[in-house]
mmCIF file with all atom_site columns, C-alpha atoms in Angstrom:
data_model
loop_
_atom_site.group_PDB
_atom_site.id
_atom_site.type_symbol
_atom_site.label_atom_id
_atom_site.label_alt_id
_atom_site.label_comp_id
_atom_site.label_asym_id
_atom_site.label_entity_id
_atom_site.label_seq_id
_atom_site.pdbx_PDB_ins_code
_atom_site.Cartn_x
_atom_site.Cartn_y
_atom_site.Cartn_z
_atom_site.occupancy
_atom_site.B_iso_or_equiv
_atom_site.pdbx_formal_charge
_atom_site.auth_seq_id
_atom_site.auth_comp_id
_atom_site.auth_asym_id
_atom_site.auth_atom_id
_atom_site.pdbx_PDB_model_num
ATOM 1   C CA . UNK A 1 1   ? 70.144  101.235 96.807  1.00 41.00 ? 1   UNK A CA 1
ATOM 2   C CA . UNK A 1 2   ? 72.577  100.083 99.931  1.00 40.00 ? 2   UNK A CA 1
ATOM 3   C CA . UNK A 1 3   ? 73.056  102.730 101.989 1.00 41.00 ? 3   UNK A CA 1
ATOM 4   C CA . UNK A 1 4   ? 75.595  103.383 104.657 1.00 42.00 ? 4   UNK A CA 1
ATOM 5   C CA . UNK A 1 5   ? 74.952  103.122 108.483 1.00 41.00 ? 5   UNK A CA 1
ATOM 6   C CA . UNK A 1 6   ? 77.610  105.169 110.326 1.00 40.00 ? 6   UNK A CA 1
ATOM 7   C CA . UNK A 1 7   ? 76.683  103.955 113.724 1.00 37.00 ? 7   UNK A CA 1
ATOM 8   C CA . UNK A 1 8   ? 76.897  100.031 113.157 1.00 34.00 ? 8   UNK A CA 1
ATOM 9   C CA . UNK A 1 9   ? 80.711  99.974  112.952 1.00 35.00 ? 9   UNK A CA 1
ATOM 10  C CA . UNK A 1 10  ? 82.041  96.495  113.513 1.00 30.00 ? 10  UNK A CA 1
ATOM 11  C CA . UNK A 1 11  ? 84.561  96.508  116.302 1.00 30.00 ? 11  UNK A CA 1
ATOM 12  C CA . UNK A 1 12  ? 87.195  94.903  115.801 1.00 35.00 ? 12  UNK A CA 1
ATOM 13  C CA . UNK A 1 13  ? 91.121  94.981  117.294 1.00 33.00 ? 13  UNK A CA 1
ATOM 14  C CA . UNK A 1 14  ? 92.774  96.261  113.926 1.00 45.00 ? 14  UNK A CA 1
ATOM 15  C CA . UNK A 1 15  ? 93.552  100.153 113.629 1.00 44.00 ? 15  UNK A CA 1
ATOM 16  C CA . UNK A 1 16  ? 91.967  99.989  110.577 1.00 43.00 ? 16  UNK A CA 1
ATOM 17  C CA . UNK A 1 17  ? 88.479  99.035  111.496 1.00 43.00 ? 17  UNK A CA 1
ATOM 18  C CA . UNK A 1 18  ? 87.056  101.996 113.165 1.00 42.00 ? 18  UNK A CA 1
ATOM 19  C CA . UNK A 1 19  ? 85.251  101.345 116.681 1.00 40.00 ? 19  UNK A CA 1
ATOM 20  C CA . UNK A 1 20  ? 82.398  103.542 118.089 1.00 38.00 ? 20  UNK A CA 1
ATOM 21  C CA . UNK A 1 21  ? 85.160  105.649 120.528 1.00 38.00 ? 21  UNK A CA 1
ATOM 22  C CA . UNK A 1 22  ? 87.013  106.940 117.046 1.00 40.00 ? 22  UNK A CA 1
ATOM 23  C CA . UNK A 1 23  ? 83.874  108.141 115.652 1.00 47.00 ? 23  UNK A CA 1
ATOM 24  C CA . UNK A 1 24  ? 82.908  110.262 117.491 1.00 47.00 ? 24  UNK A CA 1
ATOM 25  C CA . UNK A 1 25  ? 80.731  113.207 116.785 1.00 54.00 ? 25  UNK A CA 1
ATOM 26  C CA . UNK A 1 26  ? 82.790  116.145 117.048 1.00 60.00 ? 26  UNK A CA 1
ATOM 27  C CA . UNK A 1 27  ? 84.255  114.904 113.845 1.00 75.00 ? 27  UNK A CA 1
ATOM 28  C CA . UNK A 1 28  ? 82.256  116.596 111.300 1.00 89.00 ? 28  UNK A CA 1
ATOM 29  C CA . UNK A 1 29  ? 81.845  115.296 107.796 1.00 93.00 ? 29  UNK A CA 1
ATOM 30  C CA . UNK A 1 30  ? 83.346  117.580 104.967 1.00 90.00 ? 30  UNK A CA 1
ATOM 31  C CA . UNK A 1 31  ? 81.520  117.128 101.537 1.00 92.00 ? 31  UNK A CA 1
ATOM 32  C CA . UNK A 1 32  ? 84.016  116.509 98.692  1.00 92.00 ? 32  UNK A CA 1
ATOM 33  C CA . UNK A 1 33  ? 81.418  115.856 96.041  1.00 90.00 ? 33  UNK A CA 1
ATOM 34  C CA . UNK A 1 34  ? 78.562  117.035 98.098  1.00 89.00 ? 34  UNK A CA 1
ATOM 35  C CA . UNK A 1 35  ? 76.561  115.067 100.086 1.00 92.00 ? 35  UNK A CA 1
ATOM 36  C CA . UNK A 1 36  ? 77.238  111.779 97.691  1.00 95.00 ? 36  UNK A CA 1
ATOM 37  C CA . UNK A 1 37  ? 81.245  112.189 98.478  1.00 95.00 ? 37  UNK A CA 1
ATOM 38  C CA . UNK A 1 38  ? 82.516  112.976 101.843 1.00 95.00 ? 38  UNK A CA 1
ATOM 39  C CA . UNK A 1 39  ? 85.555  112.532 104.066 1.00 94.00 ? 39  UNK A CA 1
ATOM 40  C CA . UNK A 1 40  ? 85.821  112.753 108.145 1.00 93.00 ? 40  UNK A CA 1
ATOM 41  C CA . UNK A 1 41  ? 89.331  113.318 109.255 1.00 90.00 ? 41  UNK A CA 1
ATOM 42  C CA . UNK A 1 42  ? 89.670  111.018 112.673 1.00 87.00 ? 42  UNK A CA 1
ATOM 43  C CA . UNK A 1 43  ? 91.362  112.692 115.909 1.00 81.00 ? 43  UNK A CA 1
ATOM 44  C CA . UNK A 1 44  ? 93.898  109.994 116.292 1.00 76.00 ? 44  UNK A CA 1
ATOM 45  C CA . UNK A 1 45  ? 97.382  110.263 114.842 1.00 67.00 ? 45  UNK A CA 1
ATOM 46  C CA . UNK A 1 46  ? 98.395  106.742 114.809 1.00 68.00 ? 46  UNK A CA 1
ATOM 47  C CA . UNK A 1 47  ? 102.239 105.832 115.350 1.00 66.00 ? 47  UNK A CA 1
ATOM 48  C CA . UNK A 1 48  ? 104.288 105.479 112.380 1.00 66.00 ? 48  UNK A CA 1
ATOM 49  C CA . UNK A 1 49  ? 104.885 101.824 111.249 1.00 68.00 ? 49  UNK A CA 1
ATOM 50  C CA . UNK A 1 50  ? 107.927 100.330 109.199 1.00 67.00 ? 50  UNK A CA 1
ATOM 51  C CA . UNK A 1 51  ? 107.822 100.564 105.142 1.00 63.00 ? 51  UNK A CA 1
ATOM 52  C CA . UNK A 1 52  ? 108.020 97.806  103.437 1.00 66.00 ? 52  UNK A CA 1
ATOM 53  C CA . UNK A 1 53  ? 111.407 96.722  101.956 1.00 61.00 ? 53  UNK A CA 1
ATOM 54  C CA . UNK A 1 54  ? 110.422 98.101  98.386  1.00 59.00 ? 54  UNK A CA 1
ATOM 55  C CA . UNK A 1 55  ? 109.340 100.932 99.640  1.00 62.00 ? 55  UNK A CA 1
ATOM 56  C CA . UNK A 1 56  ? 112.284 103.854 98.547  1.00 60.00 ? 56  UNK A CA 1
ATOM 57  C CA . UNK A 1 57  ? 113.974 105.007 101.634 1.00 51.00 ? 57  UNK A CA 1
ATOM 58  C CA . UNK A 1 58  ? 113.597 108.978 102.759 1.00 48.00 ? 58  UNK A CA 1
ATOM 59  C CA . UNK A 1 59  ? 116.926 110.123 102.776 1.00 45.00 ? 59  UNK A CA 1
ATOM 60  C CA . UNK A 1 60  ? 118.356 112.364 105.772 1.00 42.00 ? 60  UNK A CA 1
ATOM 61  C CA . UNK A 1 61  ? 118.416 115.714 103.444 1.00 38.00 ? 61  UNK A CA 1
ATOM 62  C CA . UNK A 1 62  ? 115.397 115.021 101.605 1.00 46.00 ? 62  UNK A CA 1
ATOM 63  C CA . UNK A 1 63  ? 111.626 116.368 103.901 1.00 50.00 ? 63  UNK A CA 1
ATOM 64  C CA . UNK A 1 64  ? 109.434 113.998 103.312 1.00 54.00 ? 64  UNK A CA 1
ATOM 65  C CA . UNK A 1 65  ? 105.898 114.844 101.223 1.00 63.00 ? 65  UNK A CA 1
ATOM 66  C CA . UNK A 1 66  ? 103.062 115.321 103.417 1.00 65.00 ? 66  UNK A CA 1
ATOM 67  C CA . UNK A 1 67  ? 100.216 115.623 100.702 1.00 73.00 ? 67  UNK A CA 1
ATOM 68  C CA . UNK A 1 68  ? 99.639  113.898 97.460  1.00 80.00 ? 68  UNK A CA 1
ATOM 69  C CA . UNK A 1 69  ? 99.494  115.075 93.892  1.00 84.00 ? 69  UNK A CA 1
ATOM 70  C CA . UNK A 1 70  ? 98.430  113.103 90.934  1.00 89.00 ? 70  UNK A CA 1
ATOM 71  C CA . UNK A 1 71  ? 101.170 111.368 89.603  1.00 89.00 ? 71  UNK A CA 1
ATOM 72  C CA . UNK A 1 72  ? 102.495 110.718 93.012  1.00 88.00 ? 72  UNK A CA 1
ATOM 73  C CA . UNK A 1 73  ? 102.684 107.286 94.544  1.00 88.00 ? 73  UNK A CA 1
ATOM 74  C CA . UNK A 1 74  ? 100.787 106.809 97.861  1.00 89.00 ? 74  UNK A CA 1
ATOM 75  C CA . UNK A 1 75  ? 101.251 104.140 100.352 1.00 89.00 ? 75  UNK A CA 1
ATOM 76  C CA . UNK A 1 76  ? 98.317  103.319 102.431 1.00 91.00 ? 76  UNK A CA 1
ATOM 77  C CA . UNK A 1 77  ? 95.888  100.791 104.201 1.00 93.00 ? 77  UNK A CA 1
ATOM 78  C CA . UNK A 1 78  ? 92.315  100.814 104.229 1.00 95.00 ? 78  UNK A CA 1
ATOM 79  C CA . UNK A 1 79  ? 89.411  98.653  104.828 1.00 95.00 ? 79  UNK A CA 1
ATOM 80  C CA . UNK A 1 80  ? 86.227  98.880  102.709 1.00 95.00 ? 80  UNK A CA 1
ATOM 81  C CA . UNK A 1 81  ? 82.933  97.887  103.610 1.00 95.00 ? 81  UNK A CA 1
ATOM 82  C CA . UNK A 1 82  ? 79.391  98.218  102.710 1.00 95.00 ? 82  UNK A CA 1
ATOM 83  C CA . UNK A 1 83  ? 76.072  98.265  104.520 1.00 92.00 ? 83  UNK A CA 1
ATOM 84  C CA . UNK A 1 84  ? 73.395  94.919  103.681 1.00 90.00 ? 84  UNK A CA 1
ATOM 85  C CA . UNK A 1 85  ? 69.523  95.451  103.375 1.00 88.00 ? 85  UNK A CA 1
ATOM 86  C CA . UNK A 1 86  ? 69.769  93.793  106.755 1.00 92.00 ? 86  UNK A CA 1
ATOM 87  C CA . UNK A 1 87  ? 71.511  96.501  108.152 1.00 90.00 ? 87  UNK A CA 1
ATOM 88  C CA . UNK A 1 88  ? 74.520  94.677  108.308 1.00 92.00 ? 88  UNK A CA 1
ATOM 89  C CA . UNK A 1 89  ? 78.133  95.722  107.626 1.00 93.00 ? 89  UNK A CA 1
ATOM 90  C CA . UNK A 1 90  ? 80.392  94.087  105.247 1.00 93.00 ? 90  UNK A CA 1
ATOM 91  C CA . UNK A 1 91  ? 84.140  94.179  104.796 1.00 94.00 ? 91  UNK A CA 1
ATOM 92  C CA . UNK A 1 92  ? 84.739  93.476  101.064 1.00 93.00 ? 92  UNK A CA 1
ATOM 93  C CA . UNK A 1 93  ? 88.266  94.521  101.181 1.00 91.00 ? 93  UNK A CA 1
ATOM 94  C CA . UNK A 1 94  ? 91.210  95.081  103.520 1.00 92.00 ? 94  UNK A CA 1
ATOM 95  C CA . UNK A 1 95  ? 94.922  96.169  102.531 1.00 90.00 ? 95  UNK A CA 1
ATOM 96  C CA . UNK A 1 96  ? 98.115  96.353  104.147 1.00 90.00 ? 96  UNK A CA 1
ATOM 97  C CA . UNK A 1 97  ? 100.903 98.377  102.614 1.00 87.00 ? 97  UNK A CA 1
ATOM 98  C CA . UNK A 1 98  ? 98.727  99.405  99.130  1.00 89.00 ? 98  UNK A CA 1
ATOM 99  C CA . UNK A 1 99  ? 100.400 101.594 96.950  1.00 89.00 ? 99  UNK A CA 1
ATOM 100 C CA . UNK A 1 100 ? 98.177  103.974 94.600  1.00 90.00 ? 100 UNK A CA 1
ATOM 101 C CA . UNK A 1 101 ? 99.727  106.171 91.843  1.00 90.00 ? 101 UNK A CA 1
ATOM 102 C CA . UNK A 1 102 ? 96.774  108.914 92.143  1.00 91.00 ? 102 UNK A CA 1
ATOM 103 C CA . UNK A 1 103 ? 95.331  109.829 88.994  1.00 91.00 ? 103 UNK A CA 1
ATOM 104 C CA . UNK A 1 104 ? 95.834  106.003 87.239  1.00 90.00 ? 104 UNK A CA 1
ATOM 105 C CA . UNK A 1 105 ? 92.576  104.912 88.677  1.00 89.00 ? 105 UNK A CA 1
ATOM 106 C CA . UNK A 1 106 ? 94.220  102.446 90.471  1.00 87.00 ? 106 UNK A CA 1
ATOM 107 C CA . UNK A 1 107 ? 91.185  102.679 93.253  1.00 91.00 ? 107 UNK A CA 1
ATOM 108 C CA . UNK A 1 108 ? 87.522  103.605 93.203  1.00 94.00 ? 108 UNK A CA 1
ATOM 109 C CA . UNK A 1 109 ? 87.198  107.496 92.546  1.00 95.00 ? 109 UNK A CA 1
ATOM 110 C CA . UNK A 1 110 ? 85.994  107.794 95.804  1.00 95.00 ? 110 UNK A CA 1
ATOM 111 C CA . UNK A 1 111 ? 88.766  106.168 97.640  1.00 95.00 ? 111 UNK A CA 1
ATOM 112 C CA . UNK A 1 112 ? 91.341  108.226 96.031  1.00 94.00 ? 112 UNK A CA 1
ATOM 113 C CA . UNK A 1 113 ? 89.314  111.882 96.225  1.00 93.00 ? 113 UNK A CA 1
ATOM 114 C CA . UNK A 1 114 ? 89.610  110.833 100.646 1.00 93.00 ? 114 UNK A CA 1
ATOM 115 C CA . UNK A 1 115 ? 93.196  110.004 99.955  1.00 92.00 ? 115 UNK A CA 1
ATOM 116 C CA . UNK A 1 116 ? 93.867  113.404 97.883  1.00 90.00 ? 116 UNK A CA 1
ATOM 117 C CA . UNK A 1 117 ? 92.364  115.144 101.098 1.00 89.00 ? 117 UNK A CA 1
ATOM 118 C CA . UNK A 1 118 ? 94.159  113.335 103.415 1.00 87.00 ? 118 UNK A CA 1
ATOM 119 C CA . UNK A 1 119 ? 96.712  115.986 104.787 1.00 75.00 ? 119 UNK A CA 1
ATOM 120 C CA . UNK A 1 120 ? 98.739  114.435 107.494 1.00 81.00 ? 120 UNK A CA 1
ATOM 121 C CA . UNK A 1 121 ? 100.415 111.515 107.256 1.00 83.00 ? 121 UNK A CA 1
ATOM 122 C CA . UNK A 1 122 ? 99.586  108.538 109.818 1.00 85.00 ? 122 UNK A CA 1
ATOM 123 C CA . UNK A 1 123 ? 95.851  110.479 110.424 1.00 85.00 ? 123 UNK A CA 1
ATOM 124 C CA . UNK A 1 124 ? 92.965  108.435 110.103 1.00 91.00 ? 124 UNK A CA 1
ATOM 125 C CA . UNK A 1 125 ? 89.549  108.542 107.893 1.00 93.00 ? 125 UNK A CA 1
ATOM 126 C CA . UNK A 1 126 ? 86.437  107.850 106.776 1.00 95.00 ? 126 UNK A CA 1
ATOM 127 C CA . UNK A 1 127 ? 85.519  108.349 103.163 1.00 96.00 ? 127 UNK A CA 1
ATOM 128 C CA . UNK A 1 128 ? 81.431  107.742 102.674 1.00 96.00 ? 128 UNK A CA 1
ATOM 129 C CA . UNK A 1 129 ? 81.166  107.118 98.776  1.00 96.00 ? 129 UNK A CA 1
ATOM 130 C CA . UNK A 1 130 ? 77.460  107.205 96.868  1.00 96.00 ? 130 UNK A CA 1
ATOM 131 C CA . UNK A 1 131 ? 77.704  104.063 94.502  1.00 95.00 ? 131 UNK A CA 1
ATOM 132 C CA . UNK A 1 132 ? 78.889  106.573 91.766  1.00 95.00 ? 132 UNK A CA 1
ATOM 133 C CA . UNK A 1 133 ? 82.096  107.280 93.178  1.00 96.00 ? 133 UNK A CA 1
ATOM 134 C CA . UNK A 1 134 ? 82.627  103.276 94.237  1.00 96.00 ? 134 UNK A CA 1
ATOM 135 C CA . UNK A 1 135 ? 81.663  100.288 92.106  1.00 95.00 ? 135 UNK A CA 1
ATOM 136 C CA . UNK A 1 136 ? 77.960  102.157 90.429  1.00 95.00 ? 136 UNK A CA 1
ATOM 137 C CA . UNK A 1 137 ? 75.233  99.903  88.907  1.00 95.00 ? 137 UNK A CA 1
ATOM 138 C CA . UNK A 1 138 ? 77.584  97.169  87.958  1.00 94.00 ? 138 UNK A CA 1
ATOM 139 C CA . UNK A 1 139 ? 79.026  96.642  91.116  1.00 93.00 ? 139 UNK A CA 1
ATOM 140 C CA . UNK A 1 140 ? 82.431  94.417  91.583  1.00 91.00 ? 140 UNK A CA 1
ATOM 141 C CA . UNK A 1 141 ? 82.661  90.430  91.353  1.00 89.00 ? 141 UNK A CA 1
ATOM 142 C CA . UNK A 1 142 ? 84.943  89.330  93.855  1.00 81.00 ? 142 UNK A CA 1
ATOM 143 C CA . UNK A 1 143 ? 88.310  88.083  92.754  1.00 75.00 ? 143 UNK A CA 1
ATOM 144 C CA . UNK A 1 144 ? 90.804  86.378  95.149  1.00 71.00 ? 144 UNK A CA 1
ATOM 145 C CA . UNK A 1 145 ? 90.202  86.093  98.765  1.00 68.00 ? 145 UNK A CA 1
ATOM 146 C CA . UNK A 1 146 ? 87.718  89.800  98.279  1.00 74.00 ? 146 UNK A CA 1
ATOM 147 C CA . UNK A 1 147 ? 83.974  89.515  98.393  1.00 86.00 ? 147 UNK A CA 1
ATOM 148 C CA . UNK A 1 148 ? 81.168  90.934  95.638  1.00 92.00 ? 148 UNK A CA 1
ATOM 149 C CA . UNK A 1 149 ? 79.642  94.337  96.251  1.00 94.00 ? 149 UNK A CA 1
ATOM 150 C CA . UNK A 1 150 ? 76.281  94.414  94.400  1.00 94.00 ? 150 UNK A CA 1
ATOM 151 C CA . UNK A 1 151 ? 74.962  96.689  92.292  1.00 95.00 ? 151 UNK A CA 1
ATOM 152 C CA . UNK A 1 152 ? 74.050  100.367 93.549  1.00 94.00 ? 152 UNK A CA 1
ATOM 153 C CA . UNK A 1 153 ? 76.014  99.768  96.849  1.00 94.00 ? 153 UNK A CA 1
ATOM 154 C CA . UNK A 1 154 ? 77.711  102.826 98.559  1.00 95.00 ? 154 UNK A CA 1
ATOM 155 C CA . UNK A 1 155 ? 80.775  102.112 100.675 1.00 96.00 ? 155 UNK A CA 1
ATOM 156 C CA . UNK A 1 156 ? 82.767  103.555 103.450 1.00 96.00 ? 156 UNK A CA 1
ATOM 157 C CA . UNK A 1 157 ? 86.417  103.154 103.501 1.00 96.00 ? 157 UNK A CA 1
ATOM 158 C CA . UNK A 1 158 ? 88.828  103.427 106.512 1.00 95.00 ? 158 UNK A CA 1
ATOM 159 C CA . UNK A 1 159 ? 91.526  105.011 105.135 1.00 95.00 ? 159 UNK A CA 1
ATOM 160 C CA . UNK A 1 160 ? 95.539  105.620 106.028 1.00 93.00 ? 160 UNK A CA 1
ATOM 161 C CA . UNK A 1 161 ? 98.089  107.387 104.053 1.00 90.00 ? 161 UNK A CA 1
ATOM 162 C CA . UNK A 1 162 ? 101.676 106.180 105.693 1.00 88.00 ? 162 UNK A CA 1
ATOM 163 C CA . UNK A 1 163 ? 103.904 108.014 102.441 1.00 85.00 ? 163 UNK A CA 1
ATOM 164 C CA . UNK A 1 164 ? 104.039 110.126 99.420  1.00 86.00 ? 164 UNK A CA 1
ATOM 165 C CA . UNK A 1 165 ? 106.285 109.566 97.117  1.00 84.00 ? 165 UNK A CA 1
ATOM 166 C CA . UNK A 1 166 ? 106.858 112.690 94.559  1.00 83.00 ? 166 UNK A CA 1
ATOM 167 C CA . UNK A 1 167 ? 106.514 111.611 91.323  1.00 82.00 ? 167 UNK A CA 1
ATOM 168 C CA . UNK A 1 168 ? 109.195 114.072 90.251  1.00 83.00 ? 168 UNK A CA 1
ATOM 169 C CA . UNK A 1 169 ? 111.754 112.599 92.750  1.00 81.00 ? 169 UNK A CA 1
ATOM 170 C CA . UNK A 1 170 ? 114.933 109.916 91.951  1.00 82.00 ? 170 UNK A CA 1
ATOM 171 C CA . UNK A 1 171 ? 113.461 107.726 94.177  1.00 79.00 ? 171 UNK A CA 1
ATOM 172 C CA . UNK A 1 172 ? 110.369 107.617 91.867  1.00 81.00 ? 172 UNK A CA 1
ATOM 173 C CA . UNK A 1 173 ? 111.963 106.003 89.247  1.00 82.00 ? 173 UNK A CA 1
ATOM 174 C CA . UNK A 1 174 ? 114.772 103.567 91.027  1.00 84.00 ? 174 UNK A CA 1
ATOM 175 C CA . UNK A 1 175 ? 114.359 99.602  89.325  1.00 87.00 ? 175 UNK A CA 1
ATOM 176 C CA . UNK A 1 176 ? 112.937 98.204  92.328  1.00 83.00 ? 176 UNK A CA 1
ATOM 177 C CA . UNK A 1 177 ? 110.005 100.782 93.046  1.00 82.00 ? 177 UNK A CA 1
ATOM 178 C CA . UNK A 1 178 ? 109.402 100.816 89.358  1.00 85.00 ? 178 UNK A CA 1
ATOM 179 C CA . UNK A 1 179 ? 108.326 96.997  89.842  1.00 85.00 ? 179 UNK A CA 1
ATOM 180 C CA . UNK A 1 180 ? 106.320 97.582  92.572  1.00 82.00 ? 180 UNK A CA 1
ATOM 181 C CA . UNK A 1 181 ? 104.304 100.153 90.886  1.00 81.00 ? 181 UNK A CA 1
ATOM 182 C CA . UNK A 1 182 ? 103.636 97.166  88.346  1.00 84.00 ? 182 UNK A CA 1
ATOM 183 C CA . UNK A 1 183 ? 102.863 94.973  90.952  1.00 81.00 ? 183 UNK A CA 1
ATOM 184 C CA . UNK A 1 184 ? 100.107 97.114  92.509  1.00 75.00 ? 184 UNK A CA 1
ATOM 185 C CA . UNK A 1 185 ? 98.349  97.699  89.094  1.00 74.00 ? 185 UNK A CA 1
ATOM 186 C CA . UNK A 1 186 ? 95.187  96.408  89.215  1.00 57.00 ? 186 UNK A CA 1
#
């Protein structure tokens, strides 16, 4: 089985793709599924970015949601990546602007458990999946521009929640966000 190396982060310039200075070790791991599911909330609040133009606009009386329930659609970015035999990292996927209605399985279990626990918007994390909670003994063939993750891997995911939208709101079920949710299906 792949395992995960926490220290051999690849640096890069992209929020996303966490550096050694972000992971630092005052951040403590907290088990979600025990030790084969766990999530480390980041120190950094990062600065709110523009929605996208589908995205349904918070209106001035309405708070916004700061933590997700299933049913609810979640906007976020994250990178995913897995660890080689080599000890080498791989990215196998990055989004931009992803939007996951929690509970449809619309990500790996594991993903959406870290975005579930996720309770500030804009704050970064780490979700360390055991292959159960990520692609298991199958693993994923690549489609489009992503790459295979083999059999038995376990990932890591950089994670970013940047909205909640509340299932039970109008702005749920307006034409346009309705076709976005389509759009995002797997």
């Amino acid at each position: 089985m792949v395992s995960i190396n926490e220290s051999q982060e690849t640096p890069s310039q992209d929020e996303l793709t966490t550096d050694q200075s972000s992971e630092r070790d005052d951040c403590e791991w907290m088990d979600l599924m025990g030790k084969e599911l766990q999530l480390k909330i980041l120190p950094d609040v990062l600065p709110s970015k523009p929605f996208p133009a589908w995205m349904p606009l918070r209106d001035d009386d309405c708070e916004p949601k700061q933590t997700a329930d299933v049913g609810d659609a979640v906007l976020v970015d994250f990178v995913g990546k897995f660890t080689q035999s080599d000890g080498s990292d791989v990215v196998f996927q990055e989004a931009r602007d992803w939007l996951v209605i929690l509970g449809d399985g619309d990500v790996t279990p594991g993903l959406e458990m870290g975005i579930r626990f996720l309770r500030q918007l804009d704050q970064p994390g780490s979700v360390k999946c055991h292959s159960k909670y990520a692609y298991g003994p199958t693993g994923r063939k690549a489609s489009q521009q992503n790459i295979d993750v083999p059999p038995d891997a376990c990932v890591m995911y950089r994670v970013i929640v940047r909205a909640v939208v509340d299932s039970t709101s109008e702005q749920f079920h307006t034409p346009q966000f309705c076709m976005e949710r389509a759009k995002h299906k797997k």
